[in-house]
Amino acid sequence: MLFQILLLALLPSLTLQYSTCTDASLDYQGYTYNVDADTGEKIWSHCKFPNPKFDYSRCGLTATDGHHWVCDPDYLISSQVDVVDLALAMIQTNTSTQCSGPDGEDQSYIVAVALINRIRIPDLQDSTTCINDCGEIQPTLNTTARSATSGELDAIMENFADQLRSGWALGSCGNDVIILYAQDIDKIHVSVGYKASTLVTDSVVSKIESTFRTRTIRAGFKLNGLLK
Ligand SMILES: *[C@@H]1O[C@H](CO)[C@@H](O)[C@H](O)[C@H]1NC(C)=O
Ligand SMILES: *[C@@H]1O[C@H](CO)[C@@H](O)[C@H](O)[C@H]1NC(C)=O
């Protein structure tokens, strides 16, 4: 409850409440992405999205061991992916301990990034709009019939990023922050855990967004200063 209130205060965008889907055909079908029949592009769901902690190659990482923090399955920042990953790892080194992790390890703030080309677009105006067993909003929008509004896209990004944060489960005490970028709709959403929300306030979120826009794609990633 407190979490919800803080989240609402932090991110006063569209935090919609959805009812649970009762139609079993809307349940998660086991595909992390669907392939666009015309372009061959992957259209991502957050469900079973690769986790940079261990799905190295599916996340576009060159690493073969250790923990990592960026997942770039469409290779949007392929040449900088390791630089961004290192900058994210340094946030942990350089911030103070918040809690213990599952193996008793000290955890400080954890910031991870997911970059995708295309995001699955659900229909938020359908009278049957609901949330399925994997947290996907259903049904999918028929984009031939209409385009999603910018506000709807924000809500879709928010749902994806929040679900990804709980799926990746990187922070043991809400000390985690997930930055999601979707290239085709050019949207960023920052999902902030409860503990991190005392630090990553609204204005920091805007700073992250603008830093991200101006620097990530071209020049690597400098979040460290924001998270001292
Ligand atoms: C963070 O810590 C590392 C050493 O662990 C150091 O090399 C780096 O300069 C620090 N970064 C910032 C922004 O302070
Ligand atoms: C999507 O919308 C278009 C235009 O309204 C319609 O012709 C088409 O049949 C719809 N597709 C589906 C799968 O409902």
PDB file of C-alpha atoms and ligand atoms in Angstrom:
ATOM      1  CA  MET A   1       0.000   0.000   0.000  1.00  0.00           C
ATOM      2  CA  LEU A   2       2.696   2.439   1.022  1.00  0.00           C
ATOM      3  CA  PHE A   3       4.627   1.274  -1.991  1.00  0.00           C
ATOM      4  CA  GLN A   4       1.681   2.035  -4.245  1.00  0.00           C
ATOM      5  CA  ILE A   5       1.256   5.487  -2.753  1.00  0.00           C
ATOM      6  CA  LEU A   6       4.939   6.297  -3.160  1.00  0.00           C
ATOM      7  CA  LEU A   7       4.946   4.993  -6.666  1.00  0.00           C
ATOM      8  CA  LEU A   8       1.933   7.097  -7.525  1.00  0.00           C
ATOM      9  CA  ALA A   9       3.568  10.146  -5.994  1.00  0.00           C
ATOM     10  CA  LEU A  10       6.776   9.453  -7.863  1.00  0.00           C
ATOM     11  CA  LEU A  11       5.397   8.667 -11.220  1.00  0.00           C
ATOM     12  CA  PRO A  12       2.190  10.576 -11.604  1.00  0.00           C
ATOM     13  CA  SER A  13       1.657   9.178 -15.066  1.00  0.00           C
ATOM     14  CA  LEU A  14      -1.089   6.772 -15.936  1.00  0.00           C
ATOM     15  CA  THR A  15      -1.058   4.101 -13.271  1.00  0.00           C
ATOM     16  CA  LEU A  16      -4.052   2.157 -14.417  1.00  0.00           C
ATOM     17  CA  GLN A  17      -5.764  -0.604 -12.514  1.00  0.00           C
ATOM     18  CA  TYR A  18      -6.698  -3.580 -14.611  1.00  0.00           C
ATOM     19  CA  SER A  19      -8.960  -6.452 -13.798  1.00  0.00           C
ATOM     20  CA  THR A  20      -7.620  -9.977 -14.120  1.00  0.00           C
ATOM     21  CA  CYS A  21      -8.313 -11.643 -17.472  1.00  0.00           C
ATOM     22  CA  THR A  22     -10.812 -14.469 -17.216  1.00  0.00           C
ATOM     23  CA  ASP A  23     -10.483 -15.594 -20.857  1.00  0.00           C
ATOM     24  CA  ALA A  24      -7.763 -18.302 -20.842  1.00  0.00           C
ATOM     25  CA  SER A  25      -6.877 -17.555 -24.467  1.00  0.00           C
ATOM     26  CA  LEU A  26      -5.441 -14.249 -23.228  1.00  0.00           C
ATOM     27  CA  ASP A  27      -2.997 -16.017 -20.889  1.00  0.00           C
ATOM     28  CA  TYR A  28       0.717 -15.814 -21.603  1.00  0.00           C
ATOM     29  CA  GLN A  29       1.412 -18.131 -24.533  1.00  0.00           C
ATOM     30  CA  GLY A  30       5.102 -18.697 -23.817  1.00  0.00           C
ATOM     31  CA  TYR A  31       6.561 -16.275 -26.355  1.00  0.00           C
ATOM     32  CA  THR A  32       8.851 -13.506 -25.117  1.00  0.00           C
ATOM     33  CA  TYR A  33       8.451 -11.910 -28.503  1.00  0.00           C
ATOM     34  CA  ASN A  34       6.304 -12.198 -31.593  1.00  0.00           C
ATOM     35  CA  VAL A  35       7.807 -11.610 -34.984  1.00  0.00           C
ATOM     36  CA  ASP A  36       6.277  -8.940 -37.205  1.00  0.00           C
ATOM     37  CA  ALA A  37       5.167 -10.835 -40.308  1.00  0.00           C
ATOM     38  CA  ASP A  38       6.106  -7.953 -42.629  1.00  0.00           C
ATOM     39  CA  THR A  39       9.385  -6.692 -41.211  1.00  0.00           C
ATOM     40  CA  GLY A  40      10.685  -9.713 -39.282  1.00  0.00           C
ATOM     41  CA  GLU A  41      11.254  -7.459 -36.239  1.00  0.00           C
ATOM     42  CA  LYS A  42      10.795  -8.816 -32.747  1.00  0.00           C
ATOM     43  CA  ILE A  43       7.902  -7.366 -30.773  1.00  0.00           C
ATOM     44  CA  TRP A  44       8.790  -7.836 -27.127  1.00  0.00           C
ATOM     45  CA  SER A  45       6.802  -8.791 -24.083  1.00  0.00           C
ATOM     46  CA  HIS A  46       8.336  -8.506 -20.604  1.00  0.00           C
ATOM     47  CA  CYS A  47       7.425 -12.149 -19.955  1.00  0.00           C
ATOM     48  CA  LYS A  48      10.571 -14.295 -19.735  1.00  0.00           C
ATOM     49  CA  PHE A  49      12.546 -11.361 -21.086  1.00  0.00           C
ATOM     50  CA  PRO A  50      16.268 -12.252 -20.992  1.00  0.00           C
ATOM     51  CA  ASN A  51      17.957 -11.347 -17.719  1.00  0.00           C
ATOM     52  CA  PRO A  52      21.416  -9.756 -18.022  1.00  0.00           C
ATOM     53  CA  LYS A  53      22.463 -11.484 -14.794  1.00  0.00           C
ATOM     54  CA  PHE A  54      22.826 -14.724 -16.754  1.00  0.00           C
ATOM     55  CA  ASP A  55      21.329 -14.553 -20.285  1.00  0.00           C
ATOM     56  CA  TYR A  56      24.473 -12.937 -21.632  1.00  0.00           C
ATOM     57  CA  SER A  57      24.254 -13.627 -25.328  1.00  0.00           C
ATOM     58  CA  ARG A  58      20.497 -13.113 -25.541  1.00  0.00           C
ATOM     59  CA  CYS A  59      21.128  -9.716 -23.918  1.00  0.00           C
ATOM     60  CA  GLY A  60      23.714  -8.819 -26.559  1.00  0.00           C
ATOM     61  CA  LEU A  61      26.587  -9.013 -24.042  1.00  0.00           C
ATOM     62  CA  THR A  62      30.051 -10.344 -24.790  1.00  0.00           C
ATOM     63  CA  ALA A  63      30.452 -11.471 -21.166  1.00  0.00           C
ATOM     64  CA  THR A  64      30.616 -15.151 -20.302  1.00  0.00           C
ATOM     65  CA  ASP A  65      30.531 -14.846 -16.522  1.00  0.00           C
ATOM     66  CA  GLY A  66      29.811 -12.435 -13.660  1.00  0.00           C
ATOM     67  CA  HIS A  67      26.735 -10.297 -13.114  1.00  0.00           C
ATOM     68  CA  HIS A  68      25.668  -7.796 -15.722  1.00  0.00           C
ATOM     69  CA  TRP A  69      23.105  -5.049 -15.910  1.00  0.00           C
ATOM     70  CA  VAL A  70      22.198  -4.207 -19.472  1.00  0.00           C
ATOM     71  CA  CYS A  71      20.040  -6.179 -21.840  1.00  0.00           C
ATOM     72  CA  ASP A  72      20.180  -5.099 -25.468  1.00  0.00           C
ATOM     73  CA  PRO A  73      18.712  -8.031 -27.392  1.00  0.00           C
ATOM     74  CA  ASP A  74      18.132  -5.976 -30.565  1.00  0.00           C
ATOM     75  CA  TYR A  75      21.720  -4.628 -30.475  1.00  0.00           C
ATOM     76  CA  LEU A  76      20.632  -0.992 -30.303  1.00  0.00           C
ATOM     77  CA  ILE A  77      23.868   0.013 -28.570  1.00  0.00           C
ATOM     78  CA  SER A  78      25.945  -2.967 -29.577  1.00  0.00           C
ATOM     79  CA  SER A  79      29.282  -1.181 -29.704  1.00  0.00           C
ATOM     80  CA  GLN A  80      28.779   0.489 -26.303  1.00  0.00           C
ATOM     81  CA  VAL A  81      27.010  -2.259 -24.470  1.00  0.00           C
ATOM     82  CA  ASP A  82      30.028  -3.184 -22.345  1.00  0.00           C
ATOM     83  CA  VAL A  83      30.765   0.450 -21.476  1.00  0.00           C
ATOM     84  CA  VAL A  84      27.188   0.969 -20.333  1.00  0.00           C
ATOM     85  CA  ASP A  85      27.320  -2.292 -18.409  1.00  0.00           C
ATOM     86  CA  LEU A  86      30.482  -1.210 -16.603  1.00  0.00           C
ATOM     87  CA  ALA A  87      28.971   2.180 -15.718  1.00  0.00           C
ATOM     88  CA  LEU A  88      25.965   0.397 -14.233  1.00  0.00           C
ATOM     89  CA  ALA A  89      28.190  -1.963 -12.245  1.00  0.00           C
ATOM     90  CA  MET A  90      30.051   1.051 -10.861  1.00  0.00           C
ATOM     91  CA  ILE A  91      26.829   2.494  -9.475  1.00  0.00           C
ATOM     92  CA  GLN A  92      26.782  -0.494  -7.151  1.00  0.00           C
ATOM     93  CA  THR A  93      30.418  -0.119  -6.193  1.00  0.00           C
ATOM     94  CA  ASN A  94      30.001   3.554  -5.491  1.00  0.00           C
ATOM     95  CA  THR A  95      26.731   3.689  -3.573  1.00  0.00           C
ATOM     96  CA  SER A  96      26.136   2.674   0.023  1.00  0.00           C
ATOM     97  CA  THR A  97      24.796  -0.663   1.252  1.00  0.00           C
ATOM     98  CA  GLN A  98      21.001  -0.852   1.437  1.00  0.00           C
ATOM     99  CA  CYS A  99      20.401  -4.455   2.426  1.00  0.00           C
ATOM    100  CA  SER A 100      21.651  -8.034   2.117  1.00  0.00           C
ATOM    101  CA  GLY A 101      20.993 -10.107  -0.964  1.00  0.00           C
ATOM    102  CA  PRO A 102      19.860 -13.740  -1.111  1.00  0.00           C
ATOM    103  CA  ASP A 103      23.422 -15.036  -0.612  1.00  0.00           C
ATOM    104  CA  GLY A 104      24.102 -12.634   2.228  1.00  0.00           C
ATOM    105  CA  GLU A 105      25.960 -10.245  -0.055  1.00  0.00           C
ATOM    106  CA  ASP A 106      25.772  -6.488   0.510  1.00  0.00           C
ATOM    107  CA  GLN A 107      23.496  -4.750  -1.968  1.00  0.00           C
ATOM    108  CA  SER A 108      23.666  -1.061  -2.747  1.00  0.00           C
ATOM    109  CA  TYR A 109      21.603   0.641  -5.449  1.00  0.00           C
ATOM    110  CA  ILE A 110      21.171  -1.489  -8.530  1.00  0.00           C
ATOM    111  CA  VAL A 111      20.408   0.151 -11.845  1.00  0.00           C
ATOM    112  CA  ALA A 112      19.777  -1.974 -14.909  1.00  0.00           C
ATOM    113  CA  VAL A 113      18.800  -1.074 -18.444  1.00  0.00           C
ATOM    114  CA  ALA A 114      16.689  -2.815 -21.066  1.00  0.00           C
ATOM    115  CA  LEU A 115      16.681  -1.527 -24.630  1.00  0.00           C
ATOM    116  CA  ILE A 116      14.296  -2.853 -27.230  1.00  0.00           C
ATOM    117  CA  ASN A 117      13.309  -1.940 -30.713  1.00  0.00           C
ATOM    118  CA  ARG A 118       9.600  -2.751 -30.549  1.00  0.00           C
ATOM    119  CA  ILE A 119       7.288  -3.225 -27.593  1.00  0.00           C
ATOM    120  CA  ARG A 120       4.033  -5.142 -27.650  1.00  0.00           C
ATOM    121  CA  ILE A 121       1.183  -2.631 -27.788  1.00  0.00           C
ATOM    122  CA  PRO A 122      -1.963  -3.666 -25.920  1.00  0.00           C
ATOM    123  CA  ASP A 123      -5.320  -1.990 -26.423  1.00  0.00           C
ATOM    124  CA  LEU A 124      -6.089   0.143 -23.375  1.00  0.00           C
ATOM    125  CA  GLN A 125      -9.417   1.307 -24.780  1.00  0.00           C
ATOM    126  CA  ASP A 126     -10.964  -2.080 -25.370  1.00  0.00           C
ATOM    127  CA  SER A 127     -13.918  -2.676 -23.052  1.00  0.00           C
ATOM    128  CA  THR A 128     -12.373  -6.051 -22.142  1.00  0.00           C
ATOM    129  CA  THR A 129      -8.893  -4.702 -21.292  1.00  0.00           C
ATOM    130  CA  CYS A 130      -7.433  -6.860 -18.526  1.00  0.00           C
ATOM    131  CA  ILE A 131      -4.143  -8.139 -17.140  1.00  0.00           C
ATOM    132  CA  ASN A 132      -3.181 -11.769 -17.695  1.00  0.00           C
ATOM    133  CA  ASP A 133      -1.332 -14.400 -15.692  1.00  0.00           C
ATOM    134  CA  CYS A 134       2.039 -12.897 -16.662  1.00  0.00           C
ATOM    135  CA  GLY A 135       1.117  -9.257 -16.098  1.00  0.00           C
ATOM    136  CA  GLU A 136       0.608  -8.556 -19.806  1.00  0.00           C
ATOM    137  CA  ILE A 137      -2.168  -6.135 -20.638  1.00  0.00           C
ATOM    138  CA  GLN A 138      -4.592  -7.750 -23.083  1.00  0.00           C
ATOM    139  CA  PRO A 139      -5.819  -7.726 -25.790  1.00  0.00           C
ATOM    140  CA  THR A 140      -3.192  -6.601 -28.314  1.00  0.00           C
ATOM    141  CA  LEU A 141      -4.105  -3.430 -30.165  1.00  0.00           C
ATOM    142  CA  ASN A 142      -4.988  -3.739 -33.838  1.00  0.00           C
ATOM    143  CA  THR A 143      -2.706  -0.954 -35.013  1.00  0.00           C
ATOM    144  CA  THR A 144      -4.284  -0.987 -38.465  1.00  0.00           C
ATOM    145  CA  ALA A 145      -7.515   0.183 -36.871  1.00  0.00           C
ATOM    146  CA  ARG A 146      -5.944   2.927 -34.709  1.00  0.00           C
ATOM    147  CA  SER A 147      -2.648   4.032 -33.183  1.00  0.00           C
ATOM    148  CA  ALA A 148      -2.064   4.154 -29.445  1.00  0.00           C
ATOM    149  CA  THR A 149      -1.978   7.667 -27.980  1.00  0.00           C
ATOM    150  CA  SER A 150       1.181   8.989 -26.370  1.00  0.00           C
ATOM    151  CA  GLY A 151      -0.446   8.655 -22.929  1.00  0.00           C
ATOM    152  CA  GLU A 152      -1.320   5.043 -23.662  1.00  0.00           C
ATOM    153  CA  LEU A 153       2.247   4.361 -24.760  1.00  0.00           C
ATOM    154  CA  ASP A 154       3.484   5.832 -21.458  1.00  0.00           C
ATOM    155  CA  ALA A 155       1.184   3.485 -19.545  1.00  0.00           C
ATOM    156  CA  ILE A 156       2.339   0.540 -21.665  1.00  0.00           C
ATOM    157  CA  MET A 157       5.987   1.396 -20.976  1.00  0.00           C
ATOM    158  CA  GLU A 158       5.239   1.725 -17.273  1.00  0.00           C
ATOM    159  CA  ASN A 159       3.619  -1.686 -17.138  1.00  0.00           C
ATOM    160  CA  PHE A 160       6.488  -3.320 -19.058  1.00  0.00           C
ATOM    161  CA  ALA A 161       9.196  -1.695 -16.921  1.00  0.00           C
ATOM    162  CA  ASP A 162       7.466  -2.444 -13.604  1.00  0.00           C
ATOM    163  CA  GLN A 163       6.857  -6.054 -14.616  1.00  0.00           C
ATOM    164  CA  LEU A 164      10.441  -6.407 -15.817  1.00  0.00           C
ATOM    165  CA  ARG A 165      11.707  -5.043 -12.509  1.00  0.00           C
ATOM    166  CA  SER A 166       9.729  -7.610 -10.576  1.00  0.00           C
ATOM    167  CA  GLY A 167      10.708 -10.378 -13.049  1.00  0.00           C
ATOM    168  CA  TRP A 168      14.423  -9.624 -12.911  1.00  0.00           C
ATOM    169  CA  ALA A 169      14.234  -9.225  -9.122  1.00  0.00           C
ATOM    170  CA  LEU A 170      17.677  -7.637  -8.932  1.00  0.00           C
ATOM    171  CA  GLY A 171      17.217  -5.801  -5.637  1.00  0.00           C
ATOM    172  CA  SER A 172      16.295  -7.542  -2.397  1.00  0.00           C
ATOM    173  CA  CYS A 173      14.760  -4.492  -0.739  1.00  0.00           C
ATOM    174  CA  GLY A 174      13.335  -2.391  -3.561  1.00  0.00           C
ATOM    175  CA  ASN A 175      16.808  -0.936  -4.087  1.00  0.00           C
ATOM    176  CA  ASP A 176      16.567  -1.464  -7.827  1.00  0.00           C
ATOM    177  CA  VAL A 177      15.875   0.827 -10.752  1.00  0.00           C
ATOM    178  CA  ILE A 178      15.100  -0.339 -14.280  1.00  0.00           C
ATOM    179  CA  ILE A 179      15.420   1.978 -17.243  1.00  0.00           C
ATOM    180  CA  LEU A 180      13.460   0.792 -20.252  1.00  0.00           C
ATOM    181  CA  TYR A 181      13.878   2.301 -23.704  1.00  0.00           C
ATOM    182  CA  ALA A 182      11.742   1.381 -26.717  1.00  0.00           C
ATOM    183  CA  GLN A 183      13.184   2.718 -29.908  1.00  0.00           C
ATOM    184  CA  ASP A 184      10.281   2.560 -32.343  1.00  0.00           C
ATOM    185  CA  ILE A 185       8.010   4.632 -30.107  1.00  0.00           C
ATOM    186  CA  ASP A 186      10.960   6.618 -28.701  1.00  0.00           C
ATOM    187  CA  LYS A 187       9.856   6.256 -25.081  1.00  0.00           C
ATOM    188  CA  ILE A 188      11.815   5.823 -21.871  1.00  0.00           C
ATOM    189  CA  HIS A 189      10.372   4.646 -18.583  1.00  0.00           C
ATOM    190  CA  VAL A 190      12.228   4.443 -15.294  1.00  0.00           C
ATOM    191  CA  SER A 191      10.786   1.936 -12.841  1.00  0.00           C
ATOM    192  CA  VAL A 192      11.954   2.681  -9.315  1.00  0.00           C
ATOM    193  CA  GLY A 193      11.876   0.275  -6.369  1.00  0.00           C
ATOM    194  CA  TYR A 194      10.522   1.393  -3.003  1.00  0.00           C
ATOM    195  CA  LYS A 195      13.892   1.844  -1.333  1.00  0.00           C
ATOM    196  CA  ALA A 196      15.436   3.505  -4.360  1.00  0.00           C
ATOM    197  CA  SER A 197      12.510   5.918  -4.549  1.00  0.00           C
ATOM    198  CA  THR A 198      13.871   7.984  -1.646  1.00  0.00           C
ATOM    199  CA  LEU A 199      16.899   8.670  -3.810  1.00  0.00           C
ATOM    200  CA  VAL A 200      15.547   8.426  -7.315  1.00  0.00           C
ATOM    201  CA  THR A 201      12.894  11.080  -7.041  1.00  0.00           C
ATOM    202  CA  ASP A 202      10.826  12.543  -9.815  1.00  0.00           C
ATOM    203  CA  SER A 203      13.457  15.104 -10.709  1.00  0.00           C
ATOM    204  CA  VAL A 204      16.187  12.445 -10.771  1.00  0.00           C
ATOM    205  CA  VAL A 205      13.984  10.371 -13.059  1.00  0.00           C
ATOM    206  CA  SER A 206      13.739  13.335 -15.437  1.00  0.00           C
ATOM    207  CA  LYS A 207      17.505  13.784 -15.226  1.00  0.00           C
ATOM    208  CA  ILE A 208      18.040  10.120 -15.997  1.00  0.00           C
ATOM    209  CA  GLU A 209      15.713  10.446 -18.949  1.00  0.00           C
ATOM    210  CA  SER A 210      17.465  13.455 -20.389  1.00  0.00           C
ATOM    211  CA  THR A 211      20.937  12.031 -19.705  1.00  0.00           C
ATOM    212  CA  PHE A 212      19.821   8.864 -21.349  1.00  0.00           C
ATOM    213  CA  ARG A 213      18.496  10.685 -24.382  1.00  0.00           C
ATOM    214  CA  THR A 214      21.542  12.813 -24.936  1.00  0.00           C
ATOM    215  CA  ARG A 215      24.262  10.358 -24.047  1.00  0.00           C
ATOM    216  CA  THR A 216      23.381   6.714 -24.071  1.00  0.00           C
ATOM    217  CA  ILE A 217      23.019   5.879 -27.668  1.00  0.00           C
ATOM    218  CA  ARG A 218      26.004   7.855 -28.854  1.00  0.00           C
ATOM    219  CA  ALA A 219      28.442   8.342 -26.049  1.00  0.00           C
ATOM    220  CA  GLY A 220      27.975   5.763 -23.333  1.00  0.00           C
ATOM    221  CA  PHE A 221      26.278   6.251 -20.081  1.00  0.00           C
ATOM    222  CA  LYS A 222      26.984   8.482 -17.106  1.00  0.00           C
ATOM    223  CA  LEU A 223      24.468   7.821 -14.388  1.00  0.00           C
ATOM    224  CA  ASN A 224      26.970   7.537 -11.572  1.00  0.00           C
ATOM    225  CA  GLY A 225      26.844  11.161 -10.563  1.00  0.00           C
ATOM    226  CA  LEU A 226      23.095  10.963 -10.117  1.00  0.00           C
ATOM    227  CA  LEU A 227      23.215   8.136  -7.640  1.00  0.00           C
ATOM    228  CA  LYS A 228      25.759   9.110  -5.047  1.00  0.00           C
TER     229      LYS A 228
HETATM  230  C1  LIG B   1      33.363   4.402  -8.807  1.00  0.00           C
HETATM  231  O1  LIG B   1      34.275   3.524  -8.191  1.00  0.00           O
HETATM  232  C2  LIG B   1      35.323   3.069  -9.017  1.00  0.00           C
HETATM  233  C3  LIG B   1      36.181   2.107  -8.226  1.00  0.00           C
HETATM  234  O2  LIG B   1      35.390   1.085  -7.725  1.00  0.00           O
HETATM  235  C4  LIG B   1      36.134   4.232  -9.528  1.00  0.00           C
HETATM  236  O3  LIG B   1      37.133   3.786 -10.406  1.00  0.00           O
HETATM  237  C5  LIG B   1      35.226   5.193 -10.257  1.00  0.00           C
HETATM  238  O4  LIG B   1      35.940   6.332 -10.668  1.00  0.00           O
HETATM  239  C6  LIG B   1      34.068   5.612  -9.382  1.00  0.00           C
HETATM  240  N1  LIG B   1      33.154   6.416 -10.209  1.00  0.00           N
HETATM  241  C7  LIG B   1      32.696   7.577  -9.797  1.00  0.00           C
HETATM  242  C8  LIG B   1      31.776   8.289 -10.745  1.00  0.00           C
HETATM  243  O5  LIG B   1      32.952   8.021  -8.709  1.00  0.00           O
HETATM  244  C1  LIG B   2      -7.667  -4.629 -37.855  1.00  0.00           C
HETATM  245  O1  LIG B   2      -8.324  -3.481 -38.264  1.00  0.00           O
HETATM  246  C2  LIG B   2      -8.520  -3.428 -39.673  1.00  0.00           C
HETATM  247  C3  LIG B   2      -9.080  -2.035 -40.000  1.00  0.00           C
HETATM  248  O2  LIG B   2     -10.103  -1.676 -39.124  1.00  0.00           O
HETATM  249  C4  LIG B   2      -9.426  -4.558 -40.071  1.00  0.00           C
HETATM  250  O3  LIG B   2      -9.628  -4.539 -41.472  1.00  0.00           O
HETATM  251  C5  LIG B   2      -8.787  -5.891 -39.681  1.00  0.00           C
HETATM  252  O4  LIG B   2      -9.650  -6.956 -39.945  1.00  0.00           O
HETATM  253  C6  LIG B   2      -8.451  -5.873 -38.201  1.00  0.00           C
HETATM  254  N1  LIG B   2      -7.671  -7.071 -37.879  1.00  0.00           N
HETATM  255  C7  LIG B   2      -8.022  -7.894 -36.905  1.00  0.00           C
HETATM  256  C8  LIG B   2      -7.103  -9.053 -36.687  1.00  0.00           C
HETATM  257  O5  LIG B   2      -9.008  -7.731 -36.213  1.00  0.00           O
END
